[in-house]
Coordinates of C-alpha atoms and ligand atoms in Angstrom, one line a residue:
M325 CA 142.8 106.9 44.9
T326 CA 144.1 103.6 43.5
L327 CA 145.7 101.1 45.7
C328 CA 149.0 101.2 43.8
F329 CA 149.2 104.9 44.6
I330 CA 148.6 104.4 48.3
L331 CA 151.2 101.7 48.4
V332 CA 153.9 103.7 46.7
Y333 CA 153.0 106.6 48.9
N334 CA 153.2 104.4 52.0
I335 CA 156.6 102.9 51.1
Y336 CA 158.3 106.2 50.2
M337 CA 156.6 108.2 52.9
K338 CA 159.0 109.7 55.5
D339 CA 158.8 107.9 58.8
S340 CA 156.5 109.5 61.3
A341 CA 158.0 110.9 64.5
R342 CA 156.6 107.9 66.4
I343 CA 158.3 105.4 64.1
E344 CA 161.5 107.3 64.2
K345 CA 161.4 107.3 68.0
A346 CA 160.8 103.5 68.0
V347 CA 163.8 103.0 65.7
Q348 CA 166.0 105.0 68.1
I349 CA 164.8 103.2 71.2
A350 CA 165.3 99.8 69.5
K351 CA 168.8 100.8 68.4
K352 CA 169.7 101.7 71.9
A353 CA 168.1 98.6 73.4
H354 CA 169.8 96.2 71.1
E355 CA 173.2 98.0 71.3
G356 CA 176.1 95.5 71.5
Q357 CA 173.9 92.6 70.3
F358 CA 174.8 90.9 67.1
R359 CA 173.1 88.5 64.7
K360 CA 174.7 85.2 63.6
T361 CA 175.4 87.0 60.3
G362 CA 177.8 89.2 62.2
E363 CA 175.7 92.3 61.6
P364 CA 174.4 94.5 64.5
Y365 CA 171.2 93.0 65.8
I366 CA 169.1 96.2 64.9
V367 CA 169.4 95.1 61.2
H368 CA 166.7 92.5 62.0
P369 CA 164.0 94.7 63.5
L370 CA 164.6 97.2 60.8
A371 CA 164.1 94.5 58.1
V372 CA 160.9 93.5 59.9
K373 CA 159.8 97.1 59.8
K374 CA 160.4 97.3 56.0
I375 CA 158.5 94.1 55.4
L376 CA 155.5 95.4 57.4
E377 CA 155.6 98.6 55.5
E378 CA 155.6 96.8 52.2
W379 CA 152.6 94.9 53.3
G380 CA 150.9 98.2 54.0
M381 CA 150.4 97.6 57.7
D382 CA 149.3 100.4 60.1
E383 CA 151.7 102.5 62.2
D384 CA 151.1 100.6 65.5
T385 CA 151.9 97.3 63.8
I386 CA 155.1 98.8 62.3
I387 CA 156.2 100.2 65.6
A388 CA 155.5 96.8 67.3
G389 CA 157.5 95.2 64.6
I390 CA 160.5 97.4 65.3
L391 CA 160.2 96.6 69.0
H392 CA 159.2 92.9 68.7
D393 CA 162.4 91.4 70.2
T394 CA 163.1 94.1 72.9
V395 CA 161.0 92.7 75.8
E396 CA 162.4 89.2 75.4
D397 CA 166.0 90.1 74.6
T398 CA 166.8 93.5 76.2
D399 CA 166.2 95.5 79.3
L400 CA 163.2 97.3 77.8
T401 CA 160.0 96.4 79.6
L402 CA 156.4 96.3 78.4
E403 CA 155.7 99.3 80.8
D404 CA 158.4 101.3 78.9
I405 CA 156.7 100.6 75.6
K406 CA 153.3 101.4 76.9
R407 CA 154.5 104.7 78.3
E408 CA 156.2 105.7 75.1
F409 CA 153.9 104.3 72.4
G410 CA 150.6 103.6 74.1
E411 CA 148.5 100.5 74.9
S412 CA 148.0 99.2 71.4
V413 CA 151.7 98.9 70.6
A414 CA 152.4 97.3 74.0
F415 CA 149.6 94.9 73.4
L416 CA 151.1 93.8 70.1
V417 CA 154.6 93.4 71.4
D418 CA 153.3 91.4 74.3
G419 CA 151.4 89.2 71.9
V420 CA 154.5 88.4 69.9
T421 CA 156.4 87.7 73.1
K422 CA 153.6 85.4 74.3
L423 CA 153.6 83.6 71.1
S424 CA 157.2 82.5 71.6
T425 CA 156.4 81.6 75.2
A426 CA 153.5 79.4 74.1
R427 CA 155.8 77.7 71.6
N428 CA 158.4 77.0 74.2
G429 CA 155.9 74.9 76.1
M430 CA 155.4 72.7 73.1
R431 CA 156.9 69.3 72.2
D432 CA 160.0 69.3 70.1
I433 CA 159.9 71.8 67.3
D434 CA 160.2 69.0 64.8
T435 CA 156.5 68.8 64.7
Y436 CA 155.8 72.1 66.5
L437 CA 152.5 70.8 67.7
P438 CA 151.1 71.4 71.1
T439 CA 151.1 68.4 73.4
T440 CA 148.2 69.4 75.6
K441 CA 145.0 71.3 75.4
D442 CA 146.5 74.0 77.6
N443 CA 149.4 74.7 75.3
F444 CA 147.1 74.7 72.3
L445 CA 144.9 77.2 74.0
R446 CA 147.8 79.4 74.9
L447 CA 148.8 79.4 71.3
M448 CA 145.3 80.2 70.2
I449 CA 145.0 83.0 72.7
A450 CA 148.3 84.5 71.6
L451 CA 147.2 84.3 68.0
G452 CA 143.6 85.3 68.6
D453 CA 144.0 88.4 70.7
D454 CA 144.8 90.4 67.7
I455 CA 145.6 88.9 64.4
R456 CA 148.2 91.6 63.8
V457 CA 150.4 89.7 66.3
L458 CA 150.5 86.9 63.8
I459 CA 151.3 89.3 60.9
I460 CA 154.3 90.6 62.9
K461 CA 155.4 87.0 63.6
L462 CA 155.2 86.2 59.9
A463 CA 157.3 89.2 59.0
D464 CA 159.8 88.2 61.7
R465 CA 160.0 84.7 60.3
L466 CA 160.3 85.8 56.7
H467 CA 163.4 87.8 57.5
N468 CA 164.9 85.0 59.5
L469 CA 164.3 82.7 56.5
R470 CA 165.9 85.2 54.2
T471 CA 169.0 85.2 56.4
L472 CA 169.0 81.5 57.3
S473 CA 172.3 80.7 55.6
A474 CA 174.2 82.2 58.6
L475 CA 172.9 79.6 61.0
P476 CA 174.4 76.1 61.6
P477 CA 172.8 73.4 59.5
D478 CA 170.8 71.7 62.2
K479 CA 169.1 75.0 63.1
Q480 CA 168.5 75.8 59.5
K481 CA 166.6 72.6 59.1
K482 CA 164.5 73.1 62.2
I483 CA 163.5 76.6 61.3
A484 CA 162.9 75.7 57.7
K485 CA 160.8 72.7 58.6
E486 CA 158.7 74.7 61.1
S487 CA 158.2 77.4 58.4
L488 CA 156.9 74.8 55.9
E489 CA 154.7 73.1 58.4
V490 CA 153.3 76.0 60.4
F491 CA 154.0 79.5 59.0
A492 CA 153.5 78.9 55.3
P493 CA 150.1 77.3 56.0
L494 CA 149.2 80.2 58.3
A495 CA 150.1 82.6 55.5
D496 CA 147.8 80.6 53.3
R497 CA 145.0 80.8 55.8
L498 CA 145.4 84.6 55.7
N499 CA 145.4 84.4 51.9
M500 CA 148.8 86.0 51.8
G501 CA 149.8 84.3 48.6
R502 CA 153.0 86.1 47.8
L503 CA 154.3 85.5 51.4
R504 CA 153.3 81.8 51.3
V505 CA 155.2 81.2 48.1
E506 CA 158.4 83.1 49.2
M507 CA 158.4 81.4 52.6
A508 CA 157.8 77.9 51.3
D509 CA 160.4 78.1 48.6
L510 CA 163.0 79.7 50.9
A511 CA 162.3 76.9 53.5
F512 CA 162.1 74.0 51.1
R513 CA 165.6 74.8 49.8
Y514 CA 166.9 73.9 53.3
V515 CA 164.6 71.0 54.1
D516 CA 165.4 69.1 50.9
P517 CA 168.2 70.9 49.0
R518 CA 168.6 68.2 46.3
R519 CA 164.9 68.0 45.6
Y520 CA 164.7 71.7 45.5
E521 CA 167.5 72.0 43.0
K522 CA 166.1 69.3 40.8
L523 CA 162.6 70.8 40.7
K524 CA 163.9 74.3 40.2
D525 CA 165.9 73.1 37.3
L526 CA 162.9 71.4 35.9
I527 CA 160.8 74.5 36.1
D528 CA 163.4 76.7 34.6
K529 CA 163.9 74.3 31.7
Y530 CA 160.2 73.9 31.2
N531 CA 159.7 77.7 31.2
K532 CA 162.5 78.1 28.6
S533 CA 161.0 75.6 26.3
A534 CA 157.5 76.9 26.7
E535 CA 158.5 80.6 26.3
K536 CA 157.9 80.9 22.5
S537 CA 154.6 79.1 22.5
L538 CA 153.5 81.1 25.5
Q539 CA 154.2 84.4 23.8
K540 CA 152.1 83.2 20.9
I541 CA 149.2 82.3 23.1
E542 CA 149.6 85.6 24.9
S543 CA 149.3 87.6 21.7
E544 CA 146.4 85.5 20.5
V545 CA 144.4 86.0 23.7
S546 CA 145.4 89.7 23.8
A547 CA 144.0 90.2 20.3
A548 CA 140.8 88.4 21.1
L549 CA 140.2 90.3 24.3
K550 CA 140.9 93.7 22.6
K551 CA 138.3 92.7 19.9
E552 CA 135.8 92.3 22.7
K553 CA 136.8 95.7 24.1
I554 CA 137.9 94.2 27.4
T555 CA 140.5 96.1 29.3
F556 CA 143.1 93.7 30.7
Q557 CA 146.6 93.0 31.8
I558 CA 148.1 89.6 31.0
S559 CA 151.3 88.1 32.4
G560 CA 152.8 84.7 33.0
R561 CA 153.0 83.2 36.4
V562 CA 155.9 81.0 37.4
K563 CA 155.0 77.9 39.4
S564 CA 156.8 77.8 42.8
V565 CA 159.1 74.9 43.5
Y566 CA 157.4 73.9 46.7
S567 CA 153.9 73.8 45.1
L568 CA 155.2 71.7 42.3
H569 CA 156.8 69.3 44.9
K570 CA 153.5 69.0 46.7
K571 CA 151.5 68.5 43.4
L572 CA 153.9 65.8 42.2
A573 CA 153.5 63.9 45.5
K574 CA 149.7 64.0 45.0
H575 CA 150.0 62.7 41.4
N576 CA 152.5 59.8 42.0
Q577 CA 155.3 61.9 40.7
N578 CA 153.8 62.0 37.2
I579 CA 154.7 65.3 35.7
N580 CA 152.2 64.8 32.9
E581 CA 149.4 65.1 35.3
I582 CA 150.5 68.6 36.4
Y583 CA 148.5 71.0 34.3
D584 CA 149.5 74.3 35.7
L585 CA 153.2 74.3 35.0
T586 CA 152.5 77.1 32.6
A587 CA 149.9 79.6 33.7
L588 CA 148.8 83.0 32.4
R589 CA 147.1 85.5 34.5
V590 CA 144.5 87.9 33.1
I591 CA 143.5 90.8 35.3
V592 CA 140.4 92.7 34.3
D593 CA 138.3 95.6 35.6
D594 CA 135.2 93.8 37.0
I595 CA 133.5 90.5 37.6
T596 CA 131.5 90.6 34.3
D597 CA 134.7 91.0 32.4
C598 CA 136.1 87.9 34.2
Y599 CA 133.4 85.7 32.8
L600 CA 133.6 87.5 29.4
A601 CA 137.3 86.8 29.3
L602 CA 136.7 83.2 30.2
G603 CA 134.3 82.9 27.2
V604 CA 136.9 84.5 24.9
I605 CA 139.6 82.0 26.0
H606 CA 137.3 79.0 25.6
S607 CA 136.3 80.1 22.1
L608 CA 140.0 80.2 21.2
Y609 CA 141.1 76.9 22.8
T610 CA 139.6 73.7 24.0
P611 CA 139.0 73.7 27.7
M612 CA 139.9 70.5 29.6
E613 CA 137.1 68.7 31.3
G614 CA 136.8 69.2 35.0
R615 CA 139.4 71.9 35.1
I616 CA 137.1 74.9 35.2
K617 CA 136.9 76.4 38.6
D618 CA 134.8 79.3 39.6
Y619 CA 136.3 80.6 42.8
I620 CA 134.5 83.9 42.2
A621 CA 131.1 82.5 42.8
M622 CA 132.5 80.1 45.3
P623 CA 135.6 81.6 47.0
K624 CA 138.1 79.4 48.7
Q625 CA 138.0 79.3 52.5
N626 CA 140.7 81.9 52.8
G627 CA 138.7 84.3 50.6
Y628 CA 140.7 83.6 47.4
Q629 CA 138.7 84.5 44.3
S630 CA 139.5 83.9 40.7
L631 CA 138.4 81.9 37.7
H632 CA 140.7 79.0 36.7
T633 CA 140.6 77.1 33.5
T634 CA 143.0 74.8 31.7
V635 CA 143.0 74.7 28.0
I636 CA 144.7 72.8 25.2
T637 CA 146.0 75.0 22.3
K638 CA 146.1 74.1 18.7
D639 CA 149.8 73.2 19.1
K640 CA 148.8 70.8 22.0
H641 CA 150.1 73.0 24.7
V642 CA 148.4 72.8 28.1
V643 CA 148.0 76.2 29.7
E644 CA 146.2 77.2 32.8
F645 CA 144.5 80.6 32.9
Q646 CA 143.7 82.5 36.0
I647 CA 141.2 85.4 35.5
R648 CA 140.4 87.9 38.2
T649 CA 139.8 91.6 39.0
K650 CA 142.5 93.9 40.3
E651 CA 141.0 93.8 43.8
M652 CA 140.9 90.0 43.8
H653 CA 144.5 89.9 42.6
E654 CA 145.6 92.3 45.3
Y655 CA 143.8 90.2 47.9
A656 CA 145.3 86.9 46.6
E657 CA 148.8 88.3 46.8
R658 CA 148.5 90.2 50.1
G659 CA 145.5 88.7 51.8
L660 CA 144.7 89.8 55.2
A661 CA 147.3 92.5 55.0
A662 CA 145.4 94.0 52.0
S663 CA 142.2 94.0 54.0
F664 CA 143.9 95.9 56.8
Y665 CA 144.9 98.3 54.3
Y666 CA 141.4 99.0 53.1
N667 CA 139.8 98.9 56.5
E668 CA 142.7 100.1 58.6
Q669 CA 140.9 102.9 60.4
K670 CA 137.8 100.8 61.1
L671 CA 139.7 97.8 62.2
T672 CA 142.0 99.7 64.5
E673 CA 139.1 101.5 66.1
N674 CA 137.2 98.2 66.6
Y675 CA 140.1 96.4 68.1
K676 CA 140.4 99.2 70.6
K677 CA 136.7 98.9 71.4
G678 CA 137.0 95.1 71.6
K679 CA 134.7 94.7 68.6
I680 CA 135.6 92.1 66.1
E681 CA 132.9 92.0 63.5
H682 CA 134.7 94.1 60.9
L683 CA 137.1 91.4 59.6
P684 CA 136.6 90.5 55.9
T685 CA 134.1 87.8 55.3
N686 CA 135.8 84.4 54.6
L687 CA 138.2 85.0 57.4
L688 CA 135.5 84.2 59.9
W689 CA 137.9 81.6 61.5
I690 CA 139.8 84.6 62.9
T691 CA 136.6 86.0 64.4
E692 CA 136.0 82.6 65.9
L693 CA 139.5 82.5 67.3
Q694 CA 139.1 85.9 68.8
M695 CA 135.8 85.0 70.4
T696 CA 137.3 81.9 71.9
A697 CA 140.3 83.9 73.2
A698 CA 137.9 86.4 74.8
K699 CA 135.9 83.6 76.5
L700 CA 139.0 82.0 77.8
R701 CA 140.3 85.2 79.2
E702 CA 137.0 85.6 81.1
G703 CA 137.5 82.2 82.5
K704 CA 134.6 80.7 80.7
K705 CA 134.6 77.1 79.5
V706 CA 135.1 76.5 75.8
D707 CA 134.0 73.4 74.0
L708 CA 137.0 72.7 71.8
K709 CA 134.9 70.2 69.9
K710 CA 132.8 73.0 68.5
L711 CA 135.8 74.9 67.2
K712 CA 136.1 74.5 63.5
I713 CA 139.4 76.1 63.3
N714 CA 142.1 74.1 61.7
L715 CA 145.2 76.1 61.1
F716 CA 147.1 73.2 59.8
S717 CA 145.0 72.2 56.8
D718 CA 146.3 68.7 56.2
K719 CA 146.4 67.7 59.8
I720 CA 143.8 66.9 62.4
F721 CA 144.1 67.1 66.2
V722 CA 142.4 64.5 68.3
Y723 CA 142.5 63.9 72.0
T724 CA 143.2 61.1 74.3
P725 CA 140.6 60.8 77.1
K726 CA 143.1 62.6 79.4
G727 CA 143.2 65.5 77.0
D728 CA 146.6 65.0 75.4
I729 CA 146.6 66.2 71.8
I730 CA 147.7 63.8 69.1
D731 CA 148.2 65.1 65.6
L732 CA 147.5 62.9 62.6
P733 CA 147.1 63.4 58.9
K734 CA 143.6 63.9 57.6
G735 CA 141.8 60.6 57.0
A736 CA 143.7 58.8 59.8
L737 CA 141.9 55.8 61.4
P738 CA 141.8 54.5 65.0
L739 CA 144.7 52.1 64.4
D740 CA 146.9 55.1 63.2
F741 CA 146.0 56.8 66.5
A742 CA 146.8 53.6 68.6
Y743 CA 150.2 53.1 67.0
K744 CA 151.0 56.7 67.4
L745 CA 150.4 56.4 71.1
H746 CA 152.6 53.2 71.4
S747 CA 153.2 50.0 69.5
E748 CA 152.2 48.1 72.6
I749 CA 148.8 49.7 72.4
G750 CA 148.5 49.3 68.7
D751 CA 149.3 45.6 68.7
H752 CA 146.6 44.9 71.3
V753 CA 143.6 46.9 70.0
V754 CA 140.2 45.2 70.4
G755 CA 138.0 48.2 69.9
V756 CA 137.7 52.0 69.9
K757 CA 135.4 54.5 71.6
I758 CA 135.1 57.8 69.8
N759 CA 133.6 60.6 71.8
G760 CA 132.4 58.1 74.4
K761 CA 130.6 55.9 71.9
M762 CA 131.7 52.5 70.7
S763 CA 132.9 52.8 67.1
N764 CA 134.8 50.7 64.6
L765 CA 138.3 50.6 63.2
N766 CA 137.2 51.8 59.8
K767 CA 135.9 55.1 61.1
K768 CA 137.9 58.1 59.9
L769 CA 138.9 60.3 62.8
E770 CA 137.8 63.9 62.8
Q771 CA 139.1 67.1 64.1
G772 CA 138.6 67.3 67.9
D773 CA 137.5 63.7 68.4
I774 CA 138.2 62.2 71.8
V775 CA 139.6 58.7 71.0
E776 CA 139.8 55.9 73.5
I777 CA 141.5 52.7 72.5
L778 CA 140.4 49.5 74.1
T779 CA 143.0 46.8 74.4
S780 CA 143.4 43.2 75.5
K781 CA 146.5 41.3 76.4
N782 CA 145.3 38.3 74.4
Q783 CA 144.9 40.3 71.2
T784 CA 147.5 39.9 68.4
P785 CA 148.1 42.1 65.4
K786 CA 146.1 41.1 62.3
Q787 CA 147.1 41.1 58.6
S788 CA 143.8 42.7 57.8
W789 CA 144.7 45.7 59.8
L790 CA 146.9 46.8 56.9
D791 CA 143.8 48.1 55.2
R792 CA 142.8 50.1 58.2
I793 CA 145.9 52.2 58.4
I794 CA 147.0 55.2 56.5
T795 CA 150.2 56.4 58.2
S796 CA 153.5 55.0 57.3
H797 CA 154.5 55.1 60.9
A798 CA 151.7 52.7 61.9
R799 CA 152.2 50.6 58.9
A800 CA 155.9 50.0 59.7
K801 CA 155.0 49.1 63.3
L802 CA 152.3 46.7 62.3
L803 CA 154.5 45.0 59.7
H804 CA 157.2 44.6 62.2
A805 CA 154.7 43.0 64.6
L806 CA 153.4 40.7 61.9
N807 CA 156.8 39.7 60.7
P808 CA 159.5 40.6 63.3
S809 CA 162.4 39.1 61.2
S810 CA 161.9 41.3 58.2
R811 CA 164.1 44.4 58.3
S812 CA 163.0 46.8 55.6
E813 CA 159.4 46.2 56.3
S814 CA 158.0 49.5 55.2
T815 CA 159.4 49.3 51.7
T816 CA 159.0 45.6 50.9
K817 CA 155.3 45.3 51.4
K818 CA 154.2 48.7 50.1
K819 CA 153.8 48.7 46.4
R820 CA 154.2 52.1 44.8
K821 CA 153.6 53.2 41.3
P822 CA 157.0 53.6 39.6
R823 CA 158.4 57.1 39.9
K824 CA 158.3 58.9 36.6
M825 CA 160.8 61.5 37.6
Ligands
LIG757 MN1 162.7 88.5 65.7

């Protein structure tokens, strides 16, 4: 049975009696409640239900999705849910509720980052108990984003920002590519509307202008693949606005350095055909140096597999090709949800038994999270330093000796940490201890480091510190300390390459 068939079957299948019952109970519980859009509240849980069905989730997850807001917002209790739908559903609803409680204990939602180890652990336990909790939360957030226009502007911005910084990266960690793209683009529209419009416009124009040549390339490649008797599907993929935004930031806004504005996807039957197709494409066009990536032999951390190559055509067009099998494609689009699909029975059984070893490889961080959660529940001590989990890929968490968590961008140095604590601390740094050992100000901080800043009243800020800082926040503070009279300190000193767009 092919996956497509199962999917279609799943979406159009009549609701089971249990699901129907959950809908009725939710309708009753939310009666008289309304969303900001003016619609009856039940519209939201039903939308979450539909999203979870589209992702191909199991019945318990779908039921928990329908009921996910009842315990927090209505008279329905966890006991009621347990009685009506069993332990597993109650467990999932409880997890989603706990997840919002854990978030409530965190510092302003602006950064959404836990301020203490305790809160961080609470969040991890909520996530780690059963990863399906997170999947329900993602479905919940997706629908809230789709209907964000009904909220007042300040709330829109908060939710959008949180979605960009927390939920879209989480979707990425689960390799749920389609979800990540939709979430990020929906959210980015609210976070930076002008930039969004500008880039959207740019992508549309670029696609229009490239359309003809792309068609030509597509037919050339198709003919060559047919000649080699490779069965394939080929289609264009449109670059998402947010990923273009991020890439431009990485390349000093130089659009000429973005090589995957136009990409073609080739889906073939098996791995051998992937490499054959790569060869065919390279014999037609010139591959760009350093742009061939073999994520089949070396999958990304989230399990993503594909061959990537960028080529230059005879007409000097730069096109990226992504070559993968149907299974890899399915997994890239739906990620963990797709794995649930294949392993549904097995996974559900193992969750019930408390076993966790049946998660797909490459998602071992989830296993680690679950083992940590289990240990914490049993009251065992956990060495956070040994945890390799980093849900927020471009951030690191380090600790003060008291155990407060400070979040910094990757690559941050001790002075960034010191200025993040307080400018009084930053201005008087004489040394740093990392994990109890004397270190120096050039040492890059790493995930989980315990950082102690040594200060002296007699110390004054040094010009040379500018080379030992990577955050704009610390830079602004230091510049101000060096030259208190200057007003626009962060812009005058910092030389940037000219923006090309
Ligand atoms: Mn909700």
